[in-house]
XYZ file of C-alpha atoms in Angstrom:
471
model
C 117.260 104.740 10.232
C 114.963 102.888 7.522
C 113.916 105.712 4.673
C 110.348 106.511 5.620
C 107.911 107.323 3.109
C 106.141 110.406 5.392
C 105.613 114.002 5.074
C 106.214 116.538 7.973
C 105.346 119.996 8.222
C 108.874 122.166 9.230
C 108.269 124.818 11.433
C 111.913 127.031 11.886
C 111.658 129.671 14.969
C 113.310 132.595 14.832
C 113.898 135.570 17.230
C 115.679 138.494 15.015
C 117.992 139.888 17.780
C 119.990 136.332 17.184
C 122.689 135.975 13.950
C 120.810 135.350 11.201
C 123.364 132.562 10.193
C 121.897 130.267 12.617
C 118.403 129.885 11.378
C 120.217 129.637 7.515
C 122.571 127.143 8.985
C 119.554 125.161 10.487
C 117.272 125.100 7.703
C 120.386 123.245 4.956
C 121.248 121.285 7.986
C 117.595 119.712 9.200
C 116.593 119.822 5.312
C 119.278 117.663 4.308
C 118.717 115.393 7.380
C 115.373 114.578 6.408
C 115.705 113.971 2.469
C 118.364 111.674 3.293
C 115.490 109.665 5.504
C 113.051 110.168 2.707
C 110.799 112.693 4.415
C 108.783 115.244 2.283
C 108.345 118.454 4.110
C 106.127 121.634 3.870
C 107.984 124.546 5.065
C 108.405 127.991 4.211
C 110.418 129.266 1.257
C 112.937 131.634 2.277
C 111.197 134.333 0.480
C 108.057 134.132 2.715
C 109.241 135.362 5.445
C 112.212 136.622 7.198
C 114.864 133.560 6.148
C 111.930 130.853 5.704
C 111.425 131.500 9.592
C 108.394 132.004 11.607
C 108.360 134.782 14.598
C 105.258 137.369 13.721
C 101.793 136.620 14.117
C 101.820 137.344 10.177
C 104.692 134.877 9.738
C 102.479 132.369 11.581
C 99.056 133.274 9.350
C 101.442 132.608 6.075
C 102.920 128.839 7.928
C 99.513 127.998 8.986
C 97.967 128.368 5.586
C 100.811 126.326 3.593
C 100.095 124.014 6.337
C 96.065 123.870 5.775
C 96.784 123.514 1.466
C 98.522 120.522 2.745
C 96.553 119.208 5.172
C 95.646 115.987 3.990
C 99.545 115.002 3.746
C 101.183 116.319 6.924
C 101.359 113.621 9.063
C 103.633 115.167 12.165
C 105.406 119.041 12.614
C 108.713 119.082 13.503
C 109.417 122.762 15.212
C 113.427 123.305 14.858
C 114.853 126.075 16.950
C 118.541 127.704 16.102
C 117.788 130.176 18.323
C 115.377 130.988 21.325
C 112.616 131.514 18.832
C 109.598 133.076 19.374
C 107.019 130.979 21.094
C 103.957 132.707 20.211
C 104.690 132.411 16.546
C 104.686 128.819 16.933
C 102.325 128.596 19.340
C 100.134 130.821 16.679
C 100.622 128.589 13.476
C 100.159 125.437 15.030
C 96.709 126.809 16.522
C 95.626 128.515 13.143
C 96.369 125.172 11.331
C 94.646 123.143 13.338
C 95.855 119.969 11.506
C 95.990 117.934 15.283
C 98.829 115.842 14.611
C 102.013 114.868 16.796
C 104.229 117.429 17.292
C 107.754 117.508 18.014
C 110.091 119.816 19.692
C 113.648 120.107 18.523
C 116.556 122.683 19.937
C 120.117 123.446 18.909
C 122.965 123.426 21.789
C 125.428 126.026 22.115
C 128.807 125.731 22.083
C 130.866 126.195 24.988
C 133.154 128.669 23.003
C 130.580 130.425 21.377
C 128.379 131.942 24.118
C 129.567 135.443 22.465
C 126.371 137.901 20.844
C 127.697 136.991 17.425
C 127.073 133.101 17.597
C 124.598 132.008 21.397
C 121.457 130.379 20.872
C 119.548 130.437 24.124
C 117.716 126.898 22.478
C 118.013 126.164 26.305
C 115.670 128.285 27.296
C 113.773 129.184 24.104
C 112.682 125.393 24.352
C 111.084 125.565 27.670
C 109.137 128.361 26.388
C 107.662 127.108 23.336
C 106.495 124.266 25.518
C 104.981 126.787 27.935
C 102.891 127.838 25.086
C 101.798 125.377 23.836
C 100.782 123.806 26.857
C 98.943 127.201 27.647
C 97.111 126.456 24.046
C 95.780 123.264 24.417
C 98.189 121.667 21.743
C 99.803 118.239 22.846
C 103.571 117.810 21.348
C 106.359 115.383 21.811
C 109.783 115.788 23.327
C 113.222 115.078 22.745
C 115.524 112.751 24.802
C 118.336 115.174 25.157
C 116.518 118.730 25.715
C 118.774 120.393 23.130
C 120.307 118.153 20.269
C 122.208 118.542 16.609
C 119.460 117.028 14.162
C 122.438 114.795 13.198
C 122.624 113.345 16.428
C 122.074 109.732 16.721
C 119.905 110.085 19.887
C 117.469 112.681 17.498
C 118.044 110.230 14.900
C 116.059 107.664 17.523
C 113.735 109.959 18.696
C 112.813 111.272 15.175
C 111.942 107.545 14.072
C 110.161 107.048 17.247
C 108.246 110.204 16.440
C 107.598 108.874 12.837
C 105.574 106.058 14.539
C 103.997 108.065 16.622
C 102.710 110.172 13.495
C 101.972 107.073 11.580
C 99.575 105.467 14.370
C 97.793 108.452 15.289
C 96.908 109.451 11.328
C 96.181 105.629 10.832
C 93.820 105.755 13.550
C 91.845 108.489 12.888
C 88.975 106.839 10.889
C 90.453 103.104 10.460
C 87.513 101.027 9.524
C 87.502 97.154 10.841
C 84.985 94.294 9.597
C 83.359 92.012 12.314
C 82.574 88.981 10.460
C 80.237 86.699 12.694
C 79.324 86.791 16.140
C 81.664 86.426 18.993
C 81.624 82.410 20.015
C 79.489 82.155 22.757
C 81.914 81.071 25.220
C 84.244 84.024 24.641
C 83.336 86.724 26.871
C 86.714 87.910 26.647
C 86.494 89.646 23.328
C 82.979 91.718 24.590
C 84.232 95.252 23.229
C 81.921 98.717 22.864
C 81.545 99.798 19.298
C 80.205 102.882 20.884
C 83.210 104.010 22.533
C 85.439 102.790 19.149
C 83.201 105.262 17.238
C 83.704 107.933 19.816
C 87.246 107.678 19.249
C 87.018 107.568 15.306
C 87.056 103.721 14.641
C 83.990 102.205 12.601
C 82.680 98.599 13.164
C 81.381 96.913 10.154
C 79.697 94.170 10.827
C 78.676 90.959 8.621
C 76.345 87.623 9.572
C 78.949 84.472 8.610
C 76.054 82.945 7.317
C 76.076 85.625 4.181
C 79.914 84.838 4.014
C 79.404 81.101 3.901
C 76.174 81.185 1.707
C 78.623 83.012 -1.055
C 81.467 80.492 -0.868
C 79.101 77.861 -1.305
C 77.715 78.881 -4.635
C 81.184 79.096 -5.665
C 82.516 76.607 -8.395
C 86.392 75.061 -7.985
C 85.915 75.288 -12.005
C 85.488 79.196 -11.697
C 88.352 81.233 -12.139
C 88.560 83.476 -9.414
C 88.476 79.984 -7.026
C 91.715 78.747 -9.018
C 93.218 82.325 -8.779
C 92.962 81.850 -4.643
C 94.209 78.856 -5.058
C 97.292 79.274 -6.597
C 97.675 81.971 -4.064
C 97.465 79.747 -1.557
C 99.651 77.266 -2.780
C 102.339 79.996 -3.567
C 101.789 81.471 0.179
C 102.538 78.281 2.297
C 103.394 75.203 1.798
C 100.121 72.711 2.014
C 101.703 69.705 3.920
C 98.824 67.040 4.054
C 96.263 69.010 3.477
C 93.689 67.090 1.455
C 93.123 69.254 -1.462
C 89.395 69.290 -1.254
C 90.012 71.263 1.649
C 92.473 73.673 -0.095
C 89.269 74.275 -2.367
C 87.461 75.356 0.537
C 89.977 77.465 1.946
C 89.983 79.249 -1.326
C 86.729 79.601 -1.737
C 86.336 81.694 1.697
C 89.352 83.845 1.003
C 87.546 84.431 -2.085
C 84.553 86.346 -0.293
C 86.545 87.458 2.052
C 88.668 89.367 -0.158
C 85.402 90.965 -1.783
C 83.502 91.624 1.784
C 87.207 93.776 2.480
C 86.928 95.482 -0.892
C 83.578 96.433 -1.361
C 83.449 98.053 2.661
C 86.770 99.319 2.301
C 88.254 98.009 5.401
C 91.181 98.085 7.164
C 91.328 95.082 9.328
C 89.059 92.338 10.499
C 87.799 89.701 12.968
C 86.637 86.589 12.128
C 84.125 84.360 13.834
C 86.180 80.714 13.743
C 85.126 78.686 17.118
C 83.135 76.918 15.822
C 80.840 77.724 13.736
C 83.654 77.884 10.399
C 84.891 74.415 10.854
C 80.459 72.877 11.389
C 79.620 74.284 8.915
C 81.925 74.761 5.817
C 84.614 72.503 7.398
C 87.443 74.231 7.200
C 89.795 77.179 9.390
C 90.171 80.604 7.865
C 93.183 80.811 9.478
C 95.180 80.646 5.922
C 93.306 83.398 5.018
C 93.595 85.746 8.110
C 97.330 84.852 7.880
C 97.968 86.041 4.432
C 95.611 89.262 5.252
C 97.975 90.011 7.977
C 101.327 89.203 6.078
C 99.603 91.957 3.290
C 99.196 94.278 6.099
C 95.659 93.887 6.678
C 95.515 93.110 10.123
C 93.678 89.402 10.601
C 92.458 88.046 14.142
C 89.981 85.226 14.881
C 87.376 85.156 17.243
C 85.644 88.212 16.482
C 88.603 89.351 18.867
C 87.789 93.424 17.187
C 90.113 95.141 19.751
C 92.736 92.577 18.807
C 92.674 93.257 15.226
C 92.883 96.621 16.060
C 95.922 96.286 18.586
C 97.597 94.446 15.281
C 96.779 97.252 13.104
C 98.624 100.076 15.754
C 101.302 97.500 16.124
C 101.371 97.576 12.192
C 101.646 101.778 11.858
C 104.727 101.926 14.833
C 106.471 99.636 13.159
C 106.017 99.083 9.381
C 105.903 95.222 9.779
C 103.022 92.655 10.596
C 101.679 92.174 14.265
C 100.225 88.669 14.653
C 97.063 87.627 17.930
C 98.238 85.218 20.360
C 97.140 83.546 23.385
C 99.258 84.225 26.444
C 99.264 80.743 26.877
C 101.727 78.732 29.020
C 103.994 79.059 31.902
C 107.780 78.448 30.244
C 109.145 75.349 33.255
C 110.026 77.403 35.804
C 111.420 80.835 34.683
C 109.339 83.539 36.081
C 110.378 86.230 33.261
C 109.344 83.351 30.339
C 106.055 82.561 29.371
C 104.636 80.206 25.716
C 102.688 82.244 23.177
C 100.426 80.267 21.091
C 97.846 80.219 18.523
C 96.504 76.866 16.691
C 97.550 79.394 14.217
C 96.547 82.968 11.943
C 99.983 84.644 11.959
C 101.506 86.424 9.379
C 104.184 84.132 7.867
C 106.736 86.830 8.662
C 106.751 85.034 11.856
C 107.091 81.766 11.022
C 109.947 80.183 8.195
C 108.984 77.147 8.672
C 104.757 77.919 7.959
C 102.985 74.767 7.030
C 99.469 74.250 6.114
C 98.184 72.111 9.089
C 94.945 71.165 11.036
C 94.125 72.022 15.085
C 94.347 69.278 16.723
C 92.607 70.789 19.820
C 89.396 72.553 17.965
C 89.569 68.874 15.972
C 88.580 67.494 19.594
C 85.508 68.588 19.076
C 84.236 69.446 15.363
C 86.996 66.398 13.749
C 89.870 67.310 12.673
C 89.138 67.054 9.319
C 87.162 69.850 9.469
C 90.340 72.017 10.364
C 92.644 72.224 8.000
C 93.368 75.581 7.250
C 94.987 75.932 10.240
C 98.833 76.726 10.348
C 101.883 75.143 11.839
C 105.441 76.724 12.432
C 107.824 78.139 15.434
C 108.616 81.524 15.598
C 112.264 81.981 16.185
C 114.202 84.718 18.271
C 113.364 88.023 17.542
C 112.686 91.592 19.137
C 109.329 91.962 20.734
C 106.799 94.341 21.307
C 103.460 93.425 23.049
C 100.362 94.923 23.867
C 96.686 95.170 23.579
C 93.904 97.994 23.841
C 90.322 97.426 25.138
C 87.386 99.132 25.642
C 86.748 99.316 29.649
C 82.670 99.467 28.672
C 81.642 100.008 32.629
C 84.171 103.402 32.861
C 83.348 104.557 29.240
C 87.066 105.012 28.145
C 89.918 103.328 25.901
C 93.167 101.848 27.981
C 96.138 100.042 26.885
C 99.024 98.083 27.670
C 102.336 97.772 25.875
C 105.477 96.845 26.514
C 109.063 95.282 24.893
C 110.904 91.919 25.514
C 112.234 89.341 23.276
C 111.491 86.151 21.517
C 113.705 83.312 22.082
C 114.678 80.163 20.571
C 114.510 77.915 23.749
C 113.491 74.436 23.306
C 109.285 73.950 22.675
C 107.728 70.902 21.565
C 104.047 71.259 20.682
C 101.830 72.324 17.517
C 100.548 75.299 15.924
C 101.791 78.802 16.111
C 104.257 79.173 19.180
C 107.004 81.104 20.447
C 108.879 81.650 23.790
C 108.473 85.122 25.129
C 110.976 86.249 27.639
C 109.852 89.778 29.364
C 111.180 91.089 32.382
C 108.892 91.125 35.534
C 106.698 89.367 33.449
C 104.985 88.406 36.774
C 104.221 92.172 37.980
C 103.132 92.314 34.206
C 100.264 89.579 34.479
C 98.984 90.950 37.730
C 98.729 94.057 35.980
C 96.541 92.676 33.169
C 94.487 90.604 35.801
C 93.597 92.821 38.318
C 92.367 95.521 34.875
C 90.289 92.850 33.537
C 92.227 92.742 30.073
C 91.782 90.070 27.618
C 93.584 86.827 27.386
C 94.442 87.625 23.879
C 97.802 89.947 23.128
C 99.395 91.218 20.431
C 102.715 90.866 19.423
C 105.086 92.651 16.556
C 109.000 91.696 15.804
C 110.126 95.514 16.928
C 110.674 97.645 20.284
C 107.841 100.091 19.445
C 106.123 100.548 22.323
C 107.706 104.109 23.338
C 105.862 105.113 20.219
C 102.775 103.870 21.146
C 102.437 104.688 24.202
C 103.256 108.389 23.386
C 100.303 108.151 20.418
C 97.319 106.700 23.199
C 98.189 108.344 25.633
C 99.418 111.704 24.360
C 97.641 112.334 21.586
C 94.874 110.211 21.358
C 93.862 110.541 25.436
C 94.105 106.631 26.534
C 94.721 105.431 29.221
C 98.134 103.344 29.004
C 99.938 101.272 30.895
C 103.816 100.947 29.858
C 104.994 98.073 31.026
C 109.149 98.412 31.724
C 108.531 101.962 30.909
């Protein structure tokens, strides 16, 4: 498992009839597990209480308030249990601390041979218990695959990391902040979203006219040095192909603004208004832009598609890697469990080695294509895949989801722009499902399997309501 950069609170039950070995045993063994993943913890020093665990109400006051010093830090709690434990102690310290984050459950087997006074566990049972309490408290937690596993384990090992997302996309969430640049283009209806129900559920809208983006770039100078500074950015991002350079001057202008518009609101992600009023009336697609936003982990989408971005930026959290907005698209021939992803294209070039600088020939239809450059060109190549998207469902006042895993492939597809072949099983039952909810035509995708993770963060711990697809 990749070394995460993530601090947990420990929480070790005890029960004192039980060999005191087992909780000393515990605390070296799940200690050591973590540091070597690169996990800070707050836990008890031994001296705090009885062995560093938790079983009195007072043991539970003392864990609660290293737990509030540190509040700001603890992303997840990890409860361990040698032994049965005592539930209300943990039950008690994780309602005094009140830090509402993930929580995970974690018991030791017995041994077969060691059922004796001097060495049994009762984890078994304990487990069940602590759950029972909780439950009972109002406090949501996570599971383990196996009901009682060694922390060294390779199925904990999974379900820690799993848990890991989980804690990164429910702290990321709470408060993320996402700019709406423009309006949405008239025709798409698609991308309607509350900002109501966002705010309800802790995520701000901050919204700008293009116009006041545009009017900036345009009393820009390609002489001034911030312009040239883009520039070379650009230049050093992807290379330009064809690209006229007056057009590359443009393109750097924009990112220019946008990167101060991000700054100055302190954003997280963003939505762009591109069709069509971008390419009119500066003459150029931001798409360059939105892609190196996204590659920097500053989630990018066009269209004023807000959901999307955010989507991308939950993606982002499970996984630690850039989530990109596509189209589904196009039918792949005649394979029912294959379908064409596309975008005339904003993706992060983690996606794409072969990223080119490039126009859209489609939107070029319309506005010349002249006036798209900006745009991107390059296949992405097999990969794992998560997908998914959230929405606001405005008419039933709530926030639902849909994720799922698949793969990318690298069967044969001639066309332009941002593509890749998506193979995902029942990917029929999967489209009916998004039909007959009224989701958008716009999905996410990221180059992980993540979508355990977030469906156990919406649904959970944030209260969504989540479809897992294959799940």
């Amino acid at each position: 498992m990749k070394k995460q950069n993530i601090t947990l609170g420990v929480i070790i039950g005890n029960r004192d009839f039980f060999p005191d070995k087992l909780v000393t045993e515990a605390r070296i063994e799940v200690l050591k597990m973590l540091g070597e993943q690169g996990i800070q913890t707050i836990i008890l020093d031994e001296t705090d209480t009885k062995l560093g665990g938790v079983e009195t109400y007072t043991d539970a006051r003392k864990c609660a308030d290293l737990f509030k010093k540190h509040k700001d830090a603890i992303a997840g709690v990890l409860v361990v249990l040698p032994n049965f434990g005592d539930e209300r102690g943990i039950a008690d310290t994780l309602h005094l601390a009140d830090l509402k984050v993930p929580v995970l459950i974690q018991g030791y087997p017995d041994e077969l041979n060691k059922l004796n006074v001097a060495n049994r566990r009762d984890s078994w049972c304990g487990k069940i218990s602590v759950c029972n309490n909780l439950y009972q408290y109002g406090i949501k937690y996570s599971i383990t695959t196996k009901h009682v596993v060694h922390p060294t384990d390779p199925s904990f090992l999974a379900d820690l990391k799993q848990f890991l997302g989980v804690c990164r996309v429910v702290k990321g969430m709470k408060n993320v902040r996402i700019g709406a640049i423009g309006a949405r283009p008239t025709a798409f209806n698609t991308v309607r979203y509350s900002e109501k129900i966002l705010q309800k559920n802790g995520i701000s809208v901050v919204t700008c006219d293009l116009s006041e983006i545009l009017g900036y770039a345009n009393k820009l100078d390609k002489s001034d040095q911030r312009v040239k500074d883009h520039l070379e950015k650009i230049h050093n991002y992807a290379s330009t192909g064809k690209t006229p350079s007056e057009s590359l001057i443009q393109m750097a202008k924009l990112d220019v603004v946008l990167n101060d518009f991000m700054t100055e609101n302190q954003l997280d992600a963003n939505a762009i208004q591109c069709w069509t009023s971008l390419q009119q009336n500066f003459g150029c697609n931001v798409c360059t832009s939105s892609s190196m936003f996204s590659e920097g982990m500053i989630p990018s989408a066009c269209e004023v598609d807000v959901t999307g971005t955010l989507s991308m930026y939950a993606m982002q959290l499970a996984s630690g890697s850039p989530s990109a907005l596509v189209d589904w698209n196009n039918n792949y021939a005649d394979d029912d469990e294959k379908c064409v992803l596309f975008h005339c294209g904003n993706w992060a070039k983690s996606f794409l080695p072969d990223i080119e600088i490039s126009n859209a020939p489609i939107l070029g239809t319309t506005v010349g294509v002249e006036n798209t450059y900006g745009a991107l060109d390059g296949r992405t190549p097999a990969s794992p895949l998560t997908f998914g998207r959230i929405s606001t469902d405005d008419t039933r006042g709530i926030m639902k989801a849909y994720v799922g895993d698949g793969v990318l492939t690298d069967d044969e597809l001639k066309t332009f722009g941002n593509r890749a072949v998506a193979k995902i099983p029942n990917l029929q039952g999967l489209m009916k499902h998004i039909c007959k909810n009224g989701f958008e035509h716009h999905v996410v995708m990221n180059a992980s399997h993540t979508s355990d993770a977030l469906k156990e963060a919406f649904e959970n711990y944030m209260g969504w309501e989540v479809y897992h697809h294959g799940g």
